[in-house]
Every structure is written in C-alpha cells, then in structure tokens.
mmCIF file of C-alpha atoms and ligand atoms in Angstrom:
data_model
loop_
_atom_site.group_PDB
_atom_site.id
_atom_site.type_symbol
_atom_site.label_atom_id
_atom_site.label_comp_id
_atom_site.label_asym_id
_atom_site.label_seq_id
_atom_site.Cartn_x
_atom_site.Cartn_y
_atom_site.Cartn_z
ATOM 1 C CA UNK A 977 107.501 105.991 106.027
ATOM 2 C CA UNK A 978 105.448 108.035 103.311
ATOM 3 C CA UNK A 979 102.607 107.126 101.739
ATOM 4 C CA UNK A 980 104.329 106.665 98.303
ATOM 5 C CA UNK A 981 106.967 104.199 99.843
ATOM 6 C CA UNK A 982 104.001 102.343 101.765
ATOM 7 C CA UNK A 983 102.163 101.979 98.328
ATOM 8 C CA UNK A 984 105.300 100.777 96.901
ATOM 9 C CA UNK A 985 106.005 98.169 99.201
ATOM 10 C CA UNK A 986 102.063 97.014 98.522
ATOM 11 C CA UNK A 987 102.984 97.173 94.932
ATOM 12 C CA UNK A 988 105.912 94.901 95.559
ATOM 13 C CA UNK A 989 104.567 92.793 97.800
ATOM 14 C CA UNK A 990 101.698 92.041 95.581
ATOM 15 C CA UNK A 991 102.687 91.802 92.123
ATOM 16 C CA UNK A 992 105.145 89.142 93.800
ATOM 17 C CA UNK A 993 101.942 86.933 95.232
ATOM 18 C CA UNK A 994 99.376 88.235 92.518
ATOM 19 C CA UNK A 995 99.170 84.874 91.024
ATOM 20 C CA UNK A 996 99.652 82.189 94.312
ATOM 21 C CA UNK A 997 97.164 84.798 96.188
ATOM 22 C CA UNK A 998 94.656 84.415 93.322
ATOM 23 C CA UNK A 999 95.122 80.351 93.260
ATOM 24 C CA UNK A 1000 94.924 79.785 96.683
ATOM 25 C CA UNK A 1001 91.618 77.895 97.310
ATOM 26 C CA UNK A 1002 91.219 79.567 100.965
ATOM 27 C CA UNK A 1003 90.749 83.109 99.419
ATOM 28 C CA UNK A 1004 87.729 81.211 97.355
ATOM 29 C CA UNK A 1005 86.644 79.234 100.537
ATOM 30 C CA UNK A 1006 82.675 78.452 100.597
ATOM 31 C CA UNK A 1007 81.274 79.100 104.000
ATOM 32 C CA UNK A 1008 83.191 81.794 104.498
ATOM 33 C CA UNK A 1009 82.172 83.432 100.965
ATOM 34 C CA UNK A 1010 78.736 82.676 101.663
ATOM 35 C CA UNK A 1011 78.536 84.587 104.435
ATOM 36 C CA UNK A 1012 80.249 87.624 102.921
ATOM 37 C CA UNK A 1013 77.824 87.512 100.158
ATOM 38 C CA UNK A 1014 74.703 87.558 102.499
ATOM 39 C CA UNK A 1015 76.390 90.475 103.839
ATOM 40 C CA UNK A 1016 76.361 92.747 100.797
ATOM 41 C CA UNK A 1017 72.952 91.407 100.551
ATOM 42 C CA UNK A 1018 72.747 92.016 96.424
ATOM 43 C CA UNK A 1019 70.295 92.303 94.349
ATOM 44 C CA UNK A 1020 69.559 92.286 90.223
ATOM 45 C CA UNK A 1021 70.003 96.112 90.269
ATOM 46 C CA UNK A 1022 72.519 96.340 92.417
ATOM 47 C CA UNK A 1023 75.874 98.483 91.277
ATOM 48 C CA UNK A 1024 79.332 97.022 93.337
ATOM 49 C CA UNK A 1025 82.016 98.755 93.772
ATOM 50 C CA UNK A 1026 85.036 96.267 95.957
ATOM 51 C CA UNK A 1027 88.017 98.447 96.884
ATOM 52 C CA UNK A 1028 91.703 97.322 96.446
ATOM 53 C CA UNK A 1029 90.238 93.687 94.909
ATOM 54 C CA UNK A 1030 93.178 91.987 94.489
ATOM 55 C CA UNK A 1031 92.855 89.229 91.656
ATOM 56 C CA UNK A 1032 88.254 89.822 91.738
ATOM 57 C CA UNK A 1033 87.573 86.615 93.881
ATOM 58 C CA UNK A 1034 85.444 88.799 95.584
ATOM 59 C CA UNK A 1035 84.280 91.192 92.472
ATOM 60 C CA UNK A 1036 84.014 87.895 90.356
ATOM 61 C CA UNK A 1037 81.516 85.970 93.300
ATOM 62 C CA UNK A 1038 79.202 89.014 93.688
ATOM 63 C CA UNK A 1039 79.085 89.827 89.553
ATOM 64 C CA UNK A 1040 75.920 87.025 88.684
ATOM 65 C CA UNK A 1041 73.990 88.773 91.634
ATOM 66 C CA UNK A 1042 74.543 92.100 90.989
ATOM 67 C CA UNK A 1043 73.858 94.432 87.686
ATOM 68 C CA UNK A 1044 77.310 95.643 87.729
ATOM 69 C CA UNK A 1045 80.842 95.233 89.750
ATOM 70 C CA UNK A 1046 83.818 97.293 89.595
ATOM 71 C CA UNK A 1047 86.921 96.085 91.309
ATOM 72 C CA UNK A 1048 90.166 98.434 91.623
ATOM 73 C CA UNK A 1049 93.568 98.274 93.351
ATOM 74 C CA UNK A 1050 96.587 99.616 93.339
ATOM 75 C CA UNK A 1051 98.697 96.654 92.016
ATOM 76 C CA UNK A 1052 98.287 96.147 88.367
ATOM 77 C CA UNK A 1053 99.253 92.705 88.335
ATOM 78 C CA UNK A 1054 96.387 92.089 90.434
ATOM 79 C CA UNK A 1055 94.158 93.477 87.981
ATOM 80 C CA UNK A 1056 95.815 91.643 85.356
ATOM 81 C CA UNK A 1057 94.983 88.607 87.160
ATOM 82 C CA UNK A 1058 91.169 90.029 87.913
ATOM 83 C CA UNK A 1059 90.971 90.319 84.425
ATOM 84 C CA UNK A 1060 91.740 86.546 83.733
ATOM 85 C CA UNK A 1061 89.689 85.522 86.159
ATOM 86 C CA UNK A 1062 86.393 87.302 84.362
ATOM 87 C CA UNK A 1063 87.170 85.797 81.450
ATOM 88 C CA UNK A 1064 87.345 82.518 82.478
ATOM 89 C CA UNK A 1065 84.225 82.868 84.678
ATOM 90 C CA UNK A 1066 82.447 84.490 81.324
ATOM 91 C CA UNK A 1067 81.506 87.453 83.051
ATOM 92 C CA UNK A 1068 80.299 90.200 81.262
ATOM 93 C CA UNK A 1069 78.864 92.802 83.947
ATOM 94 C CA UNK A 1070 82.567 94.039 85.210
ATOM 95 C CA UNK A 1071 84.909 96.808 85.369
ATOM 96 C CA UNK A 1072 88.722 97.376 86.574
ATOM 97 C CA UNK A 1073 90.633 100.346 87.468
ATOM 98 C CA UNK A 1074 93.755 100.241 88.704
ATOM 99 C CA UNK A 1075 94.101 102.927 91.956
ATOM 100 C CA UNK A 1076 94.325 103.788 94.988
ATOM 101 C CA UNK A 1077 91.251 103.380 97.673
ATOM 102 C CA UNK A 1078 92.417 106.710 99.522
ATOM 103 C CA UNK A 1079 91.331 108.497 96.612
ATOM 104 C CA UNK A 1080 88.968 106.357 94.727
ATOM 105 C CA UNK A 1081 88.330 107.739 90.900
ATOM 106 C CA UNK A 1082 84.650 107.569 91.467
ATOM 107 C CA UNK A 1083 81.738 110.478 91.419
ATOM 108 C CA UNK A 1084 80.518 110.683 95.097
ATOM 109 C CA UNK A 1085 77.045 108.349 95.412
ATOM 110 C CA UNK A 1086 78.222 106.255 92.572
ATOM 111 C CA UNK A 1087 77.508 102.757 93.700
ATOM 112 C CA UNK A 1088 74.933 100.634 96.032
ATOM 113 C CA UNK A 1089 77.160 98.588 97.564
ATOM 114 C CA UNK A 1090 80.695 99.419 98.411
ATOM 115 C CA UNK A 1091 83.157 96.400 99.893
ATOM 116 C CA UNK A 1092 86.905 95.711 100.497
ATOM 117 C CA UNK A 1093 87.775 92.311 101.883
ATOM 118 C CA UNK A 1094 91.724 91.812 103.672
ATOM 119 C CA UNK A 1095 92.621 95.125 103.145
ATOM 120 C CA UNK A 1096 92.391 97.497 105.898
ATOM 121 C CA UNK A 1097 95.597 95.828 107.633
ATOM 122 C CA UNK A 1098 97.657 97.289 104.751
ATOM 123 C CA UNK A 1099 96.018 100.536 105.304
ATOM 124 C CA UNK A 1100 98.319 103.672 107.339
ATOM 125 C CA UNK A 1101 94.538 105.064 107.956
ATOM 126 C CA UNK A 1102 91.912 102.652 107.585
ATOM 127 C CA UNK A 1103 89.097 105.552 108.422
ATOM 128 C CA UNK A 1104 90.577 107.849 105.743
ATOM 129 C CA UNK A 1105 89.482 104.735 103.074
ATOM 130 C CA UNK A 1106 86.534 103.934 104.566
ATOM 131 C CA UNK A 1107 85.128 107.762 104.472
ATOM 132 C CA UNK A 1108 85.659 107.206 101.047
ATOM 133 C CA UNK A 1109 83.956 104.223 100.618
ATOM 134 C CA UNK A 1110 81.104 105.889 102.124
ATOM 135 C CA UNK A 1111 81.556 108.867 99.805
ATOM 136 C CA UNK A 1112 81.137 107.040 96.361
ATOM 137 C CA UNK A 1113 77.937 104.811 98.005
ATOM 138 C CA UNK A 1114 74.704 105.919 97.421
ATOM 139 C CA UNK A 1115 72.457 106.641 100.381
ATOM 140 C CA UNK A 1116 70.798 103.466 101.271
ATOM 141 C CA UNK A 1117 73.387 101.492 100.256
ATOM 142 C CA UNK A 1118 75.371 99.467 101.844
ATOM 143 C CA UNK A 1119 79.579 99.044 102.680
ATOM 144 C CA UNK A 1120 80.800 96.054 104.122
ATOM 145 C CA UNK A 1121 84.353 95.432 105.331
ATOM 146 C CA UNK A 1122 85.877 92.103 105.982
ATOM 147 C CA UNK A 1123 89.122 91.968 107.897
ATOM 148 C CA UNK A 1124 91.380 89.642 110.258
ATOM 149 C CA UNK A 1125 90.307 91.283 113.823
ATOM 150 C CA UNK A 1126 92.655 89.724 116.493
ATOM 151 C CA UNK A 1127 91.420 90.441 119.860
ATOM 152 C CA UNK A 1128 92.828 93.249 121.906
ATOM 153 C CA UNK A 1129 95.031 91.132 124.074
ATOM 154 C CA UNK A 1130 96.596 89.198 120.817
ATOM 155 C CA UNK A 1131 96.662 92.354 118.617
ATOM 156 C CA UNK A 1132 100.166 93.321 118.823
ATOM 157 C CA UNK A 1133 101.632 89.806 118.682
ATOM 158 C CA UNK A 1134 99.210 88.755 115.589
ATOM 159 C CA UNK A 1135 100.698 92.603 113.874
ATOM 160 C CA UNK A 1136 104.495 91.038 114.903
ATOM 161 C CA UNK A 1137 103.799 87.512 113.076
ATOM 162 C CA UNK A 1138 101.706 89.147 110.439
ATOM 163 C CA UNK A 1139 104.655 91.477 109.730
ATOM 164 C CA UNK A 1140 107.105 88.799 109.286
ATOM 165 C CA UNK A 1141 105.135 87.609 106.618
ATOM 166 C CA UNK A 1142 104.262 90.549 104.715
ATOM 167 C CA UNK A 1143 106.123 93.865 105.168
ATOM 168 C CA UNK A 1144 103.380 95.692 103.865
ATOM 169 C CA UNK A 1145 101.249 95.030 107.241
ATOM 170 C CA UNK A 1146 100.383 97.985 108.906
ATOM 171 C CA UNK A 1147 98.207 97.036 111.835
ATOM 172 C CA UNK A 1148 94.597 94.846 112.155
ATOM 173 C CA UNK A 1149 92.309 96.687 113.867
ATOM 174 C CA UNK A 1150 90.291 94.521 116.702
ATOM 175 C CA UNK A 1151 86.575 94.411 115.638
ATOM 176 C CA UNK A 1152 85.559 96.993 118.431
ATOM 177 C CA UNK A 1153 88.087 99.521 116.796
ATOM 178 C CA UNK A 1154 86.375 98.502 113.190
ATOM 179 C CA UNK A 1155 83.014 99.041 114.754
ATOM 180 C CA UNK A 1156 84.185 102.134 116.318
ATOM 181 C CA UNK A 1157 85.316 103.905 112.773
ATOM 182 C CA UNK A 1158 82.371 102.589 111.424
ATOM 183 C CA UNK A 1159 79.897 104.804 113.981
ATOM 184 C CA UNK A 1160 82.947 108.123 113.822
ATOM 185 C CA UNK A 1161 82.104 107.474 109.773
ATOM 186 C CA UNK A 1162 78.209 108.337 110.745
ATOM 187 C CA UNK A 1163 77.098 104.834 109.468
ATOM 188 C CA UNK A 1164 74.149 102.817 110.913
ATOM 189 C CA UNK A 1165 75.584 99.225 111.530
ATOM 190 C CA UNK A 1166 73.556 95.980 110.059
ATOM 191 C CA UNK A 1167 75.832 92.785 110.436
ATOM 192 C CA UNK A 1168 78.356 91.567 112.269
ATOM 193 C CA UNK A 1169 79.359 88.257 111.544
ATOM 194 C CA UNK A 1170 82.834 86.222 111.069
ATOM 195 C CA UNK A 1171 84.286 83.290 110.458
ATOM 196 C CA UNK A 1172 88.014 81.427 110.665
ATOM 197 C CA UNK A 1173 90.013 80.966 107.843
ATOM 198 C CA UNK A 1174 91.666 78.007 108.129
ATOM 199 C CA UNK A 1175 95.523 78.145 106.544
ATOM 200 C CA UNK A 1176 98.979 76.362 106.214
ATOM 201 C CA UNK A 1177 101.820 78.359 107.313
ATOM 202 C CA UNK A 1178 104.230 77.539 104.421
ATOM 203 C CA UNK A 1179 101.432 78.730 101.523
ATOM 204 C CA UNK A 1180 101.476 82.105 102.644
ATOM 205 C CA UNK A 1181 105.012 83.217 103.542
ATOM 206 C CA UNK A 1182 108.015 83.012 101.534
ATOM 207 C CA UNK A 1183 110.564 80.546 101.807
ATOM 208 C CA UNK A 1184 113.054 82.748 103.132
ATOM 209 C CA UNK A 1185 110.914 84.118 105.674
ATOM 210 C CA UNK A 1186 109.363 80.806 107.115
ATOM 211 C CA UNK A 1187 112.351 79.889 109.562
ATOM 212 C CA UNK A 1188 111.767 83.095 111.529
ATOM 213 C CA UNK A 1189 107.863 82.747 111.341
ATOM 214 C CA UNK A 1190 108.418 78.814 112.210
ATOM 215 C CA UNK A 1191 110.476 79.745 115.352
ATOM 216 C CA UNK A 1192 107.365 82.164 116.543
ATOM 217 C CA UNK A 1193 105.081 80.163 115.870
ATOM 218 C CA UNK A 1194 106.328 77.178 117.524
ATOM 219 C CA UNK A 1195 107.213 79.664 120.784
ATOM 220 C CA UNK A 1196 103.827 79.769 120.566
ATOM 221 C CA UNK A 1197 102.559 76.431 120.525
ATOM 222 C CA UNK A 1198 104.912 75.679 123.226
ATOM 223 C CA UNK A 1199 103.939 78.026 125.415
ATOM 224 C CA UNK A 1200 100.116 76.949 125.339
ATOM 225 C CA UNK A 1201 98.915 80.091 125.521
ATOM 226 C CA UNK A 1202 97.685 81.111 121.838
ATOM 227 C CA UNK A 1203 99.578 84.614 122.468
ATOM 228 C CA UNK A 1204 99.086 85.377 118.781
ATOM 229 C CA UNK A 1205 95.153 84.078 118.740
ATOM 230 C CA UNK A 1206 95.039 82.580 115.471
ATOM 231 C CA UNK A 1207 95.158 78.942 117.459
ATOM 232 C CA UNK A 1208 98.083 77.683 116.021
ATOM 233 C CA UNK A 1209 99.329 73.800 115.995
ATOM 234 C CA UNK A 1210 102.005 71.608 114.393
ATOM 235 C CA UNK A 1211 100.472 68.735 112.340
ATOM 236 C CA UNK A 1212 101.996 66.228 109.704
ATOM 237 C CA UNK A 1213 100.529 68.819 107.089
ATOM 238 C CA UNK A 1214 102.618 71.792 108.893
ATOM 239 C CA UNK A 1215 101.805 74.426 110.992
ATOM 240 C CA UNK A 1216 98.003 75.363 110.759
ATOM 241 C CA UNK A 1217 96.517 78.267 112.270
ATOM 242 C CA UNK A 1218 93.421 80.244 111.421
ATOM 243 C CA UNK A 1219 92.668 83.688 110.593
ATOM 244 C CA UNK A 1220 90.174 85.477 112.734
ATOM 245 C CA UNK A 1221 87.663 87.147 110.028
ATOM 246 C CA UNK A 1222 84.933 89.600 110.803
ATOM 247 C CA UNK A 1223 82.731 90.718 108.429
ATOM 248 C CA UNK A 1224 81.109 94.093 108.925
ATOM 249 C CA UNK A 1225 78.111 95.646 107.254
ATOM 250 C CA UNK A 1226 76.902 99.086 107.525
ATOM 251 C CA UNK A 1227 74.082 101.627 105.400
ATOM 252 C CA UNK A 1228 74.615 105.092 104.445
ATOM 253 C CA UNK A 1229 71.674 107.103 105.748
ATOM 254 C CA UNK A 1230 72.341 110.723 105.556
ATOM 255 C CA UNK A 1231 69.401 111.878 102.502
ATOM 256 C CA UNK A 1232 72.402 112.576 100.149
ATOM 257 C CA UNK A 1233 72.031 110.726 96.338
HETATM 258 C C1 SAM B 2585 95.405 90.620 100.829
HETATM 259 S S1 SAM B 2585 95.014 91.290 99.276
HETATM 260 C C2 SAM B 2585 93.239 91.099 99.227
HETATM 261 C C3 SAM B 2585 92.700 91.069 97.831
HETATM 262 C C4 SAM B 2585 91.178 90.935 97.706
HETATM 263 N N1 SAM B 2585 90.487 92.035 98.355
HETATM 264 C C5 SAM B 2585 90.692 89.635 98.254
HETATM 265 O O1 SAM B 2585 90.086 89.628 99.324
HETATM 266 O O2 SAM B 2585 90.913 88.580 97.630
HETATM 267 C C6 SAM B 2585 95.168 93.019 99.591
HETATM 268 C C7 SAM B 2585 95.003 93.855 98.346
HETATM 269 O O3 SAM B 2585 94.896 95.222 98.756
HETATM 270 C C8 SAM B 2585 95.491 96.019 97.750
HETATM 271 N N2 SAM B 2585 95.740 97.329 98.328
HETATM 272 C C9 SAM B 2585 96.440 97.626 99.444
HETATM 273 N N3 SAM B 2585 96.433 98.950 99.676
HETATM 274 C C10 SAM B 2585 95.695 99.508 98.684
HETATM 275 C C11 SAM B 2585 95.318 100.839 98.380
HETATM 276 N N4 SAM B 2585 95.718 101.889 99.129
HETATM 277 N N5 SAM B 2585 94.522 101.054 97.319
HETATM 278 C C12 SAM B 2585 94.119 100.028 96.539
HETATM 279 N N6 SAM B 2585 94.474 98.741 96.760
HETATM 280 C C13 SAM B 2585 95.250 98.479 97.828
HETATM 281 C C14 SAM B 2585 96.721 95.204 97.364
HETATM 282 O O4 SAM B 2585 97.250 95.600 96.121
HETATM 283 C C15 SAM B 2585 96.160 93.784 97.360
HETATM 284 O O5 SAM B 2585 95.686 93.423 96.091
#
C-alpha cells in the first residue's frame, strides 16, 4: 500500500469516528490522563506541540498548564472537532494545523514538549515520526508517546483483532520495541509508566464489523488463554476488555536549540 492510500484510509476512518471518538468518556478517562499529564511534566512556560491530536482531548487537558499547545492531524474533521472542543473549554492558548506527523510544518527546536497519544499503531514507520518529533523539540525538552503495547507473545493476535476494527491499523509496537526506537532516536529515557483502558466492545467497532470481532473475541474467552492480552470477558454490559497503555517519556539532550 502507499503512503497516500494509507493516509487516506486514516482520513476515512477518522472523519467517520471524529465525533463518537471525541465523546467517548474513556479517551477523557481520569487516572489514566493524570498520569499522562505528569508525564509531560508542564510547566507555565512550557510550549506543546501533540502530534496527529485527534479531536485535542489531549491538547485541550495540557493547555491551562502550559503557555501554549498546538495540536495537528491529518483528518480535518478531527480538527474541526478540536476546535469545538477549545471553545467550549474557553481556551485561549491553542493552535491547529491540519498535517501530517511524517513531515510536521514546524521549524526544527520549535517546542518544549512534543506528545502523540494512540497514534503510532496507525503509523507504516513509527521511528520516521518520532525523529521528527524529536526534530521540532527543543533540547531539554521533553517527547512523550502513549500507545497500546501488547506483549510480544499477544502482539500479532491483538494487530488481527485490532485490524478488524479499524483498517487503518498498522501494527502496535510492544513497549520494548517503543523503548528500543526511543534509544536508535538518541533520546535519554525518563518515564515509563501505563495504565489499562478499560472499554466495551460494541462502542468502538462498527456495527457491521462486530459479528466477526464478537466471534474472536469469544474464541478467546473460551479458550481461557487471553491470546489477544487485552483480558477480555462477556458481561451483561457486553464484551469488556482493556487496552494495554504505556506511556513513554524521553529528553532531547544533544546541545542543539
Ligand atoms: C486513535 S486517534 C487518537 C487521537 C488523539 N491523539 C487522542 O489520543 O485522543 C488517532 C489519530 O491519529 C491521526 N493520524 C494518524 N496518522 C497520522 C499522520 N500520519 N499524521 C497526522 N495524524 C495522523 C488520525 O487522524 C487520528 O485523529
């Protein structure tokens, strides 16, 4: 597939769930936003830049901490939605560009912190995005990825299921192979952390794709062995399963400004 068909299936598949994606209350969830905010560790004079931001959860949570945050992505109804989301929030301190994270429109050094959170498994090359994350943060600053990370023994089942669900999946990388891009990248790594993102099957899938991802998932269940390691279970409520979440921080130390 080429890169411009891969962006256009993200560009599909996301002006499609712009709004449900930006309404879901998991994507806003507490403890788990908590702990990405301690992670970009922000300050009063702090300028953010978070890569392919989907509707600004993210960009919107850091904005009172921060002097300024810019969010872009490639799907302009996610922007549009970004956008509503300031203004209801009465932010002032924000920016959004609509473009692609494999070329970001930035000067290099432009920013102190530099994040993207559940992106990298739509990425064809995840270290091609973050080298430029690292090229528009200043030195001293900080980027921070946050990502689903199945383990390596549940990796290629949690790709199958998480295909099924959204064609523009490319592969999650385990949190040793995040890690691993991060030190190739030249970065010094300051947190690791995580957490599981607790979800119901039917609110993120399509109706016409849940009897195929109901048949795996229930495979799974029955087979008692968690094959796709997001500890999935049928309950009254549906089929709940979690999303394993790392959260990786690391500083650019290399002198440049
Ligand atoms: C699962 S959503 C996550 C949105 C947001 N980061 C959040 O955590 O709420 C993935 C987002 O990545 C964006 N995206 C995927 N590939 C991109 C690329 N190459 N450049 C910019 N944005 C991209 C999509 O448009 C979508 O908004």
């Amino acid at each position: 597939m080429t890169v411009a068909t891969h962006n256009q299936r993200i560009v599909d598949q996301f002006t499609r769930w712009a709004k449900p994606f930006s309404e879901l209350p998991i994507h806003a969830e507490a403890d788990a936003m908590a702990r990405t905010l301690r992670a970009c560790a922000l300050t009063p004079d702090t300028d953010a830049l978070d890569v392919a931001c989907g509707p600004g959860i993210l960009a919107c949570a850091q904005a009172p901490h921060a002097r300024a945050v810019t969010g872009i992505d490639i799907t302009p109804a996610m922007i549009e939605q970004a956008r509503a989301r300031q203004a209801a929030a009465g932010l002032e301190n924000m920016a959004w560009h609509v473009g692609d994270a494999t070329a970001l429109p930035f000067e290099s050094a432009s920013f102190d912190r530099v994040t993207t959170r559940y992106s990298f498994h739509h990425m064809r090359d995840p270290a091609a995005t973050l080298a430029e994350m690292v090229r528009v943060c200043r030195s001293g600053g900080r980027i921070v990825v946050i990502d689903a990370t199945p383990s390596p023994e549940t990796q290629a089942a949690y790709d199958a299921m998480e295909r099924l669900r959204d064609p523009s999946h490319t592969s999650a990388l385990t949190l040793e192979q995040l890690r691993e891009i991060g030190r190739e990248a030249g970065l010094r790594e300051v947190v690791v952390d995580g957490y599981r993102l607790e979800a119901e099957l039917s609110t993120l899938a399509d109706p016409s794709d849940m009897p195929a991802l109901a048949a795996m998932f229930d495979a799974d269940i029955a087979s008692g062995q968690d094959r796709i390691g997001v500890g999935a279970r049928r309950t009254h409520a549906g089929i709940l399963f979690h999303f394993p979440v790392s959260i990786v921080a690391w500083e650019r130390l290399d002198g440049k400004r």
